[in-house]
Coordinates of C-alpha atoms in Angstrom, one line a residue:
Chain X
X1 CA 0.0 -0.3 -0.1
X2 CA 1.1 3.4 -0.5
X3 CA -0.2 6.7 0.4
X4 CA 0.7 10.0 -0.5
X5 CA 2.0 13.4 1.8
X6 CA 1.0 16.7 -0.2
X7 CA 4.2 19.2 0.7
X8 CA 3.1 22.9 0.3
X9 CA 5.4 24.2 2.0
X10 CA 6.2 28.2 1.5
X11 CA 10.4 27.9 0.9
X12 CA 10.9 31.3 2.9
X13 CA 14.3 30.3 3.9
X14 CA 16.0 28.9 0.7
X15 CA 16.3 25.3 3.1
X16 CA 15.1 23.3 -0.5
X17 CA 17.2 22.6 -3.3
X18 CA 14.3 20.6 -4.7
X19 CA 11.2 19.2 -3.3
X20 CA 8.5 17.2 -4.5
X21 CA 4.2 18.6 -4.4
X22 CA 3.5 14.8 -3.2
X23 CA 5.8 12.7 -1.9
X24 CA 5.2 9.1 -1.9
X25 CA 5.0 6.5 0.9
X26 CA 4.7 3.3 1.3
X27 CA 1.9 2.1 4.6
X28 CA 4.7 0.0 6.4
X29 CA 3.6 0.3 9.8
X30 CA 6.7 2.2 10.8
X31 CA 7.8 4.9 13.1
X32 CA 7.5 7.8 10.3
X33 CA 5.0 6.2 8.0
X34 CA 3.6 9.4 6.9
X35 CA 5.7 11.9 8.3
X36 CA 7.7 13.8 5.9
X37 CA 11.7 14.2 6.2
X38 CA 13.9 16.5 4.5
X39 CA 17.3 15.5 3.5
X40 CA 20.4 16.9 2.9
X41 CA 21.2 17.0 -1.0
X42 CA 24.6 15.3 -0.5
X43 CA 22.8 12.0 0.2
X44 CA 21.6 10.0 -3.0
X45 CA 18.0 9.4 -3.5
X46 CA 17.3 7.4 -6.6
X47 CA 15.4 9.7 -9.5
X48 CA 15.5 12.8 -6.9
X49 CA 18.3 14.5 -8.5
X50 CA 21.2 15.7 -5.7
X51 CA 24.1 17.9 -6.1
X52 CA 25.3 18.8 -3.0
X53 CA 24.5 21.8 -4.2
X54 CA 26.9 22.6 -6.4
X55 CA 27.6 23.4 -10.1
X56 CA 29.0 20.4 -11.1
X57 CA 27.1 18.2 -9.7
X58 CA 24.2 19.6 -11.8
X59 CA 21.3 17.6 -13.9
X60 CA 23.2 14.4 -11.5
X61 CA 20.1 12.0 -10.3
X62 CA 21.4 9.1 -8.3
X63 CA 19.7 5.5 -9.5
X64 CA 20.4 4.5 -6.4
X65 CA 19.6 4.8 -2.8
X66 CA 21.8 5.7 0.4
X67 CA 21.7 3.0 2.6
X68 CA 19.7 5.6 5.1
X69 CA 17.3 6.7 2.0
X70 CA 16.2 3.0 1.9
X71 CA 15.5 2.7 6.0
X72 CA 13.3 5.9 5.6
X73 CA 11.5 4.5 2.9
X74 CA 11.2 1.1 4.9
X75 CA 10.1 3.1 7.8
X76 CA 7.4 4.9 6.1
X77 CA 8.9 8.6 5.5
X78 CA 7.6 10.9 2.9
X79 CA 10.9 12.0 1.5
X80 CA 9.4 15.8 0.9
X81 CA 12.6 16.9 -0.7
X82 CA 16.0 17.6 -0.6
X83 CA 18.1 20.6 1.7
X84 CA 20.4 23.5 0.7
X85 CA 23.6 23.2 2.1
X86 CA 27.4 24.6 2.0
X87 CA 28.8 23.3 -1.1
X88 CA 29.8 19.4 -0.6
X89 CA 29.1 20.1 2.9
X90 CA 32.3 22.4 3.1
X91 CA 31.1 26.0 5.0
X92 CA 29.6 27.0 8.3
X93 CA 26.8 29.0 7.8
X94 CA 25.5 27.6 4.2
X95 CA 26.4 30.9 2.1
X96 CA 29.0 28.6 -0.1
X97 CA 25.6 27.3 -1.7
X98 CA 26.0 27.2 -5.8
X99 CA 21.9 27.5 -5.2
X100 CA 22.1 30.9 -2.7
X101 CA 22.2 30.6 0.9
X102 CA 19.3 30.2 3.6
X103 CA 18.5 31.8 5.7
X104 CA 17.6 31.7 9.3
X105 CA 14.5 31.4 10.2
X106 CA 14.6 32.9 13.5
X107 CA 16.3 36.1 11.8
X108 CA 16.5 36.3 8.7
X109 CA 19.8 38.5 8.2
X110 CA 21.2 36.0 9.5
X111 CA 22.4 33.0 8.5
X112 CA 21.8 29.2 9.6
X113 CA 25.4 27.8 10.7
X114 CA 25.9 25.2 8.0
X115 CA 26.3 22.6 5.9
X116 CA 23.3 21.5 6.9
X117 CA 21.4 24.5 6.9
X118 CA 18.9 23.5 4.8
X119 CA 18.1 21.2 7.6
X120 CA 18.0 23.2 10.1
X121 CA 15.8 25.7 8.3
X122 CA 13.5 23.4 7.1
X123 CA 12.8 22.4 10.6
X124 CA 13.2 25.4 12.9
X125 CA 10.3 27.0 9.9
X126 CA 8.2 23.9 10.6
X127 CA 7.9 22.5 7.0
X128 CA 9.5 19.2 8.3
X129 CA 9.4 17.6 11.7
X130 CA 12.2 16.0 11.0
X131 CA 15.7 15.9 8.8
X132 CA 19.1 13.9 7.6
X133 CA 22.1 15.9 7.9
X134 CA 25.6 15.5 8.0
X135 CA 28.0 16.4 10.6
X136 CA 31.9 15.8 9.5
X137 CA 33.6 19.2 11.7
X138 CA 30.1 20.1 13.2
X139 CA 27.5 20.6 10.1
X140 CA 24.5 19.0 12.3
X141 CA 25.3 20.6 15.3
X142 CA 26.5 24.1 14.4
X143 CA 23.1 24.9 12.8
X144 CA 20.7 23.3 14.9
X145 CA 22.7 25.2 17.9
X146 CA 21.9 28.1 15.4
X147 CA 18.2 27.7 14.2
X148 CA 17.0 26.3 17.6
X149 CA 16.5 23.0 17.1
X150 CA 18.3 19.6 18.6
X151 CA 20.5 17.9 15.9
X152 CA 23.3 14.9 17.0
X153 CA 26.2 13.4 15.4
X154 CA 26.3 9.6 15.8
X155 CA 29.5 7.1 16.9
X156 CA 31.6 6.6 13.7
X157 CA 30.2 4.0 12.4
X158 CA 27.1 3.7 14.0
X159 CA 25.1 5.0 10.5
X160 CA 26.5 3.8 6.9
X161 CA 27.9 6.4 5.2
X162 CA 26.6 4.0 1.5
X163 CA 25.4 6.6 -0.9
X164 CA 27.0 10.3 1.0
X165 CA 29.0 11.6 -1.2
X166 CA 31.8 11.3 0.0
X167 CA 33.8 14.5 1.7
X168 CA 36.2 13.3 4.6
X169 CA 35.2 10.5 4.9
X170 CA 37.1 9.6 8.5
X171 CA 35.4 12.5 9.9
X172 CA 32.3 12.5 8.5
X173 CA 28.5 10.9 9.6
X174 CA 25.0 11.2 8.3
X175 CA 22.6 12.1 11.8
X176 CA 19.2 13.4 12.7
X177 CA 18.2 17.0 13.5
X178 CA 14.3 17.4 15.1
X179 CA 12.1 20.1 16.8
X180 CA 11.9 17.6 19.9
X181 CA 14.5 15.2 21.4
X182 CA 12.3 12.4 20.6
X183 CA 11.8 13.2 17.0
X184 CA 15.5 13.0 16.2
X185 CA 15.4 9.8 18.7
X186 CA 13.1 8.6 16.6
X187 CA 15.0 8.7 13.5
X188 CA 18.5 7.8 14.9
X189 CA 16.3 4.8 15.6
X190 CA 15.4 4.4 11.8
X191 CA 18.9 5.0 10.5
X192 CA 21.4 3.3 12.4
X193 CA 23.3 -0.2 12.3
X194 CA 25.1 -2.4 10.2
X195 CA 25.3 -2.2 6.1
X196 CA 27.7 -4.3 4.3
X197 CA 28.1 -2.1 1.6
X198 CA 30.4 0.3 4.2
X199 CA 32.9 -1.9 5.9
X200 CA 33.5 0.7 8.8
X201 CA 29.8 0.6 10.6
X202 CA 29.0 -1.8 13.5
X203 CA 27.0 -4.1 14.0
X204 CA 25.0 -1.4 16.6
X205 CA 22.0 -1.2 16.5
X206 CA 19.8 1.8 18.9
X207 CA 16.6 0.9 20.2
X208 CA 15.7 3.7 22.9
X209 CA 13.7 5.4 24.9
X210 CA 15.3 8.1 26.5
X211 CA 14.9 7.8 30.5
X212 CA 15.1 11.6 31.9
X213 CA 16.5 10.4 35.1
X214 CA 19.9 12.0 36.1
X215 CA 20.8 11.2 38.9
X216 CA 24.2 10.8 39.6
X217 CA 25.3 11.4 36.0
X218 CA 29.0 12.4 36.0
X219 CA 29.3 15.8 33.5
X220 CA 32.6 17.0 32.5
X221 CA 33.2 20.3 32.0
X222 CA 36.5 21.6 30.6
X223 CA 37.4 24.5 30.4
X224 CA 38.4 25.4 26.8
X225 CA 35.6 25.1 26.2
X226 CA 34.2 27.8 27.7
X227 CA 37.7 30.4 27.4
X228 CA 39.1 32.9 25.3
X229 CA 37.0 33.4 22.1
X230 CA 33.7 32.3 23.4
X231 CA 31.2 34.9 24.0
X232 CA 30.7 35.4 27.7
X233 CA 26.9 35.9 27.7
X234 CA 26.9 32.7 25.4
X235 CA 29.8 30.7 27.8
X236 CA 27.0 31.9 30.6
X237 CA 23.8 30.3 28.5
X238 CA 25.8 27.5 28.2
X239 CA 26.5 27.4 32.5
X240 CA 22.6 27.9 33.3
X241 CA 22.3 24.7 30.9
X242 CA 24.9 22.7 33.2
X243 CA 23.2 23.5 36.2
X244 CA 20.0 22.9 35.6
X245 CA 20.6 19.3 34.8
X246 CA 22.6 19.5 38.5
X247 CA 19.5 20.8 39.8
X248 CA 18.3 17.3 38.4
X249 CA 20.9 15.0 40.3
X250 CA 23.9 15.4 38.5
X251 CA 27.3 16.4 39.2
X252 CA 29.7 18.1 37.4
X253 CA 33.7 18.1 37.5
X254 CA 36.3 20.6 35.9
X255 CA 39.0 19.1 33.4
X256 CA 40.7 19.8 30.9
X257 CA 41.2 18.8 27.3
X258 CA 45.0 19.8 26.1
X259 CA 44.8 18.2 22.5
X260 CA 42.2 20.9 21.9
X261 CA 45.0 23.9 21.3
X262 CA 45.7 21.3 17.5
X263 CA 42.1 20.3 17.0
X264 CA 41.1 23.1 14.3
X265 CA 44.7 22.4 12.1
X266 CA 44.3 18.7 12.9
X267 CA 40.9 19.1 11.4
X268 CA 41.7 21.2 8.2
X269 CA 44.5 19.7 7.6
X270 CA 42.4 16.0 7.6
X271 CA 39.6 17.0 6.2
X272 CA 41.1 18.9 3.5
X273 CA 43.6 16.3 2.4
X274 CA 40.3 13.4 1.9
X275 CA 38.5 16.2 -0.1
X276 CA 41.2 16.4 -2.7
X277 CA 40.9 13.0 -3.2
X278 CA 37.6 12.6 -2.9
X279 CA 36.7 15.3 -5.5
X280 CA 38.9 14.2 -7.3
X281 CA 35.7 12.0 -9.2
X282 CA 34.2 15.4 -10.5
X283 CA 35.5 15.3 -14.0
X284 CA 32.0 15.7 -15.8
X285 CA 32.5 12.0 -17.6
X286 CA 30.5 10.0 -16.0
X287 CA 28.0 13.0 -14.0
X288 CA 27.1 16.5 -13.8
X289 CA 27.3 19.1 -17.1
X290 CA 29.3 16.8 -20.0
X291 CA 33.1 17.7 -21.0
X292 CA 33.8 18.5 -24.9
X293 CA 35.9 15.1 -25.9
X294 CA 37.5 17.2 -28.2
X295 CA 40.5 19.2 -26.0
X296 CA 42.7 17.0 -24.0
X297 CA 42.3 15.2 -20.8
X298 CA 43.5 17.9 -18.4
X299 CA 42.8 20.4 -20.7
X300 CA 39.3 19.7 -20.9
X301 CA 39.6 18.6 -16.9
X302 CA 41.0 22.1 -15.3
X303 CA 38.6 24.7 -16.8
X304 CA 35.3 22.6 -16.4
X305 CA 36.9 22.0 -12.2
X306 CA 37.8 25.9 -12.6
X307 CA 34.5 27.0 -14.0
X308 CA 32.2 24.8 -11.9
X309 CA 33.3 24.2 -8.2
X310 CA 32.7 27.2 -5.9
X311 CA 35.8 28.8 -4.1
X312 CA 35.6 27.1 -1.2
X313 CA 36.1 24.0 -2.4
X314 CA 38.8 24.8 -4.9
X315 CA 40.3 27.0 -1.5
X316 CA 40.6 22.7 0.3
X317 CA 41.2 21.2 -3.0
X318 CA 43.7 23.3 -3.3
X319 CA 45.5 22.7 0.4
X320 CA 44.7 19.2 1.0
X321 CA 46.6 18.7 -2.8
X322 CA 49.4 20.6 -1.0
X323 CA 49.6 18.7 2.6
X324 CA 49.6 15.9 1.0
X325 CA 52.4 17.1 -1.8
X326 CA 55.9 14.9 -0.8
X327 CA 58.3 17.4 0.9
X328 CA 55.0 18.3 2.6
X329 CA 53.3 15.9 4.5
X330 CA 55.6 15.0 7.2
X331 CA 55.0 18.3 8.0
X332 CA 50.8 18.5 8.3
X333 CA 49.7 15.4 6.8
X334 CA 51.5 13.3 9.4
X335 CA 51.4 15.8 12.7
X336 CA 47.4 16.5 11.8
X337 CA 47.2 12.2 12.7
X338 CA 49.1 12.6 15.5
X339 CA 47.3 15.9 17.0
X340 CA 44.2 13.7 16.1
X341 CA 45.2 10.4 18.5
X342 CA 46.1 12.8 21.1
X343 CA 42.4 14.2 20.5
X344 CA 41.4 11.0 21.5
X345 CA 42.8 10.0 24.2
X346 CA 42.6 12.9 25.7
X347 CA 38.3 12.4 25.1
X348 CA 38.4 9.0 25.8
X349 CA 40.4 9.6 29.8
X350 CA 37.7 12.4 30.5
X351 CA 35.3 9.9 29.9
X352 CA 36.8 7.5 31.8
X353 CA 36.5 9.4 35.2
X354 CA 32.7 10.5 33.1
X355 CA 29.7 10.2 31.8
X356 CA 29.3 12.3 29.5
X357 CA 31.1 16.5 28.4
X358 CA 28.8 19.8 27.9
X359 CA 29.8 23.1 26.8
X360 CA 28.5 25.2 24.2
X361 CA 28.4 23.8 20.8
X362 CA 28.8 27.4 19.4
X363 CA 31.0 30.4 20.3
X364 CA 29.1 32.7 19.1
X365 CA 24.5 33.2 18.1
X366 CA 24.0 33.0 14.5
X367 CA 26.6 35.2 12.4
X368 CA 24.8 37.7 9.7
X369 CA 24.8 37.1 6.4
X370 CA 27.9 38.2 5.1
X371 CA 29.7 38.6 8.2
X372 CA 33.0 35.8 7.7
X373 CA 34.9 36.8 4.3
X374 CA 37.4 35.3 6.0
X375 CA 38.0 32.5 5.6
X376 CA 40.4 31.2 8.6
X377 CA 38.0 33.4 10.3
X378 CA 35.4 31.0 9.3
X379 CA 37.2 27.9 10.4
X380 CA 38.5 29.2 14.0
X381 CA 34.0 28.9 14.9
X382 CA 34.4 25.4 14.4
X383 CA 36.4 25.2 17.4
X384 CA 34.3 23.4 19.5
X385 CA 32.7 21.3 17.3
X386 CA 35.6 19.3 15.5
X387 CA 36.8 17.7 18.3
X388 CA 34.1 15.1 18.4
X389 CA 34.6 13.9 14.4
X390 CA 38.3 14.1 15.2
X391 CA 37.7 11.4 18.1
X392 CA 34.4 9.7 16.4
X393 CA 32.6 10.6 19.8
X394 CA 28.8 10.9 19.4
X395 CA 27.7 15.0 20.2
X396 CA 23.9 16.9 20.7
X397 CA 23.1 20.3 20.2
X398 CA 20.0 20.8 22.2
X399 CA 19.0 24.5 22.6
X400 CA 18.6 25.9 26.1
X401 CA 17.8 29.6 26.0
X402 CA 19.0 32.9 23.7
X403 CA 21.1 35.5 24.1
X404 CA 19.7 38.8 21.8
X405 CA 16.5 36.7 20.9
X406 CA 18.5 34.4 18.8
X407 CA 19.4 30.6 20.0
X408 CA 22.3 29.2 22.6
X409 CA 23.0 25.4 21.6
X410 CA 24.4 23.8 25.1
X411 CA 26.7 20.6 23.1
X412 CA 26.9 17.1 25.6
X413 CA 29.2 14.7 24.0
X414 CA 29.4 11.0 25.0
X415 CA 31.9 8.2 24.8
X416 CA 32.0 5.4 21.6
X417 CA 28.6 4.5 21.5
X418 CA 27.1 6.6 23.9
X419 CA 24.7 7.7 21.5
X420 CA 22.0 6.6 24.3
X421 CA 22.8 8.1 27.1
X422 CA 23.9 12.4 25.5
X423 CA 20.2 11.9 24.0
X424 CA 19.1 11.2 27.3
X425 CA 20.9 14.3 29.1
X426 CA 19.5 16.2 26.1
X427 CA 16.1 14.6 27.0
X428 CA 15.8 15.0 30.2
X429 CA 17.4 19.1 30.2
X430 CA 14.6 19.8 27.0
X431 CA 11.9 18.4 29.7
X432 CA 13.0 20.4 32.8
X433 CA 12.5 23.7 30.8
X434 CA 10.0 22.7 28.6
Chain N
X1 CA 55.0 31.0 2.2
X2 CA 53.5 30.1 -0.5
X3 CA 54.0 32.5 -3.7
X4 CA 51.9 32.8 -7.1
X5 CA 53.3 30.7 -8.9
X6 CA 53.5 27.7 -6.2
X7 CA 49.9 27.6 -6.3
X8 CA 49.6 28.1 -9.9
X9 CA 51.8 24.5 -9.9
X10 CA 48.8 23.0 -6.9
X11 CA 46.1 24.7 -9.0
X12 CA 47.6 22.4 -11.9
X13 CA 48.8 18.7 -9.6
X14 CA 44.9 19.3 -8.7
X15 CA 43.5 20.0 -12.3
X16 CA 41.8 23.1 -11.1
X17 CA 42.2 26.1 -13.5
X18 CA 42.4 29.7 -11.4
X19 CA 42.2 33.0 -12.7
X20 CA 44.9 35.4 -12.8
X21 CA 43.2 37.9 -11.1
X22 CA 41.8 35.6 -8.3
X23 CA 45.7 34.0 -7.8
X24 CA 46.9 37.0 -5.4
X25 CA 44.1 36.3 -3.2
X26 CA 44.3 33.0 -3.4
X27 CA 47.7 33.3 -2.3
X28 CA 47.1 35.3 0.5
X29 CA 43.9 33.2 1.9
X30 CA 46.5 30.1 1.8
X31 CA 49.3 31.7 3.5
X32 CA 46.9 33.1 6.4
X33 CA 45.7 29.4 6.5
X34 CA 49.1 28.0 6.6
X35 CA 50.7 30.2 9.8
X36 CA 47.3 29.2 11.2
X37 CA 48.5 25.4 10.6
X38 CA 52.1 25.9 12.0
X39 CA 51.0 25.1 14.9
X40 CA 50.8 21.7 14.7
X41 CA 54.8 21.9 15.1
X42 CA 54.5 22.3 18.5
X43 CA 51.9 19.0 18.7
X44 CA 54.0 16.4 21.5
X45 CA 55.4 13.6 19.7
X46 CA 53.5 10.7 19.2
X47 CA 52.7 7.8 17.8
X48 CA 52.3 7.8 13.9
X49 CA 48.6 5.5 13.2
X50 CA 46.2 4.7 15.3
X51 CA 46.4 0.8 17.2
X52 CA 44.2 -1.5 18.0
X53 CA 42.8 -1.3 14.5
X54 CA 41.2 -4.9 12.7
X55 CA 41.3 -5.6 9.0
X56 CA 37.3 -5.9 8.3
X57 CA 38.1 -7.6 5.3
X58 CA 35.2 -9.9 3.4
X59 CA 35.3 -12.3 0.4
X60 CA 34.6 -10.6 -3.5
X61 CA 31.8 -12.2 -3.9
X62 CA 29.6 -10.6 -6.6
X63 CA 26.3 -9.3 -5.7
X64 CA 22.8 -7.6 -7.5
X65 CA 24.5 -4.2 -8.8
X66 CA 23.7 -1.1 -11.5
X67 CA 23.3 -1.7 -15.2
X68 CA 24.9 -0.3 -17.6
X69 CA 22.7 1.1 -19.0
X70 CA 21.7 2.8 -14.7
X71 CA 25.8 3.2 -14.7
X72 CA 26.0 4.9 -17.7
X73 CA 21.7 7.3 -17.7
X74 CA 24.2 10.4 -16.5
X75 CA 27.3 10.2 -18.5
X76 CA 27.4 13.7 -20.5
X77 CA 28.7 11.2 -23.8
X78 CA 28.3 7.7 -24.5
X79 CA 28.8 5.2 -27.5
X80 CA 28.1 1.9 -27.5
X81 CA 27.4 1.4 -23.8
X82 CA 30.5 2.4 -23.0
X83 CA 31.2 6.6 -21.3
X84 CA 33.0 8.8 -23.9
X85 CA 35.9 10.7 -22.3
X86 CA 38.7 13.4 -23.5
X87 CA 41.8 12.2 -25.5
X88 CA 44.4 11.5 -22.6
X89 CA 48.0 11.9 -24.8

């Protein structure tokens, strides 16, 4: 049996790149039967255009579904459209889209955050209850924080990346965004689990009922999450949120993550290196706008990629090519991997003595459109989200109040495969402040 | 520090053409970012690579996959079921 979801919402925030007026769904009796779900445009959907918000993939229609899409369909979801994003997931604002920026539903003069800004805006504006995003260095949690919704980056390996158009394989994970922790929990239960086509997945399905009991929970609070560069007003809101959890019976312990000092550089060296390799496939031969076959390979290829990749994508491919080149490999890539291992060890150490880590998701409230015009200053905004990706641990952002009427996100980070625990903490907080 | 000709060389390796006008801005942004990356020189020496990993290789078994028609459906130009590409030599 098939049902149809009529999707006639007005897209005031340019949250979608493509939509379906009538989204068909199977009446499977699954947990998402008949519910509208939006999907980030870097997740392959058979028969629906998938562009990664890039001109280089314009017109591409995947012949297959990503594993998470197969699972959504089996759960009865109505996939209503593909959401806007920073091109190939590269950015913190959703301004780097070939289809124009998404605006923040809370304040349209502001960015929604990135790179899953379209998914967060689709949820925050009420167009859908839930959406899929992908998080390479904070791309689910950042827009969740800026738009005032809930976003979860699962433990690396918990959700299959098969069909996610790769940008940085060792860091990125598909994950849920929703209006409530319960919606995120439901979506996570659908998408998690093993997949023979992604050898980095674990056999750890997610079947969980959030438990708000916080008695005896130990929360580690790293000083680096409240240090230089973090807006004091944002820090104060997050401290209040942690105090709320203490009021529910949790106890806090101070801690330090010394490797944070190198985390951002390690992250950008790693993700640009992986991007330089992954994005070599975009040559206009197998998909996307076609190349002429008259000129020679490199001449055609260079012009094509120079014309159709956006500036940020070009910058990252070049940085990665440089970082991996002979003579610089030891200076950048090899050291970044040592720094990354140190981050992982720091998280394992801190989470041996505590159940979760808490801090702000982003160091500031949402930027104004065009505010971050210098690439390095945009990269620096990711400092609080990238460590979880380097370590592979799960992290969730849940709204915890406002500064200047703009949302602030509380970030809860857990140990590997502690996704259920961080959802519990976010749920307890959400229930308490509701 | 890298100069414009270094960036041009990297762009050639990466198969991305950059216009002369953009080269200056790219080079200056590149240097800002690389200067920031220099912080990695202070990372305490450690063991490279990640321990406790095991291979997850499986038997190479043929399973249902895309048809030739599906696999070439997005290609710009095809001939006799194959994808046409620019000449390499």
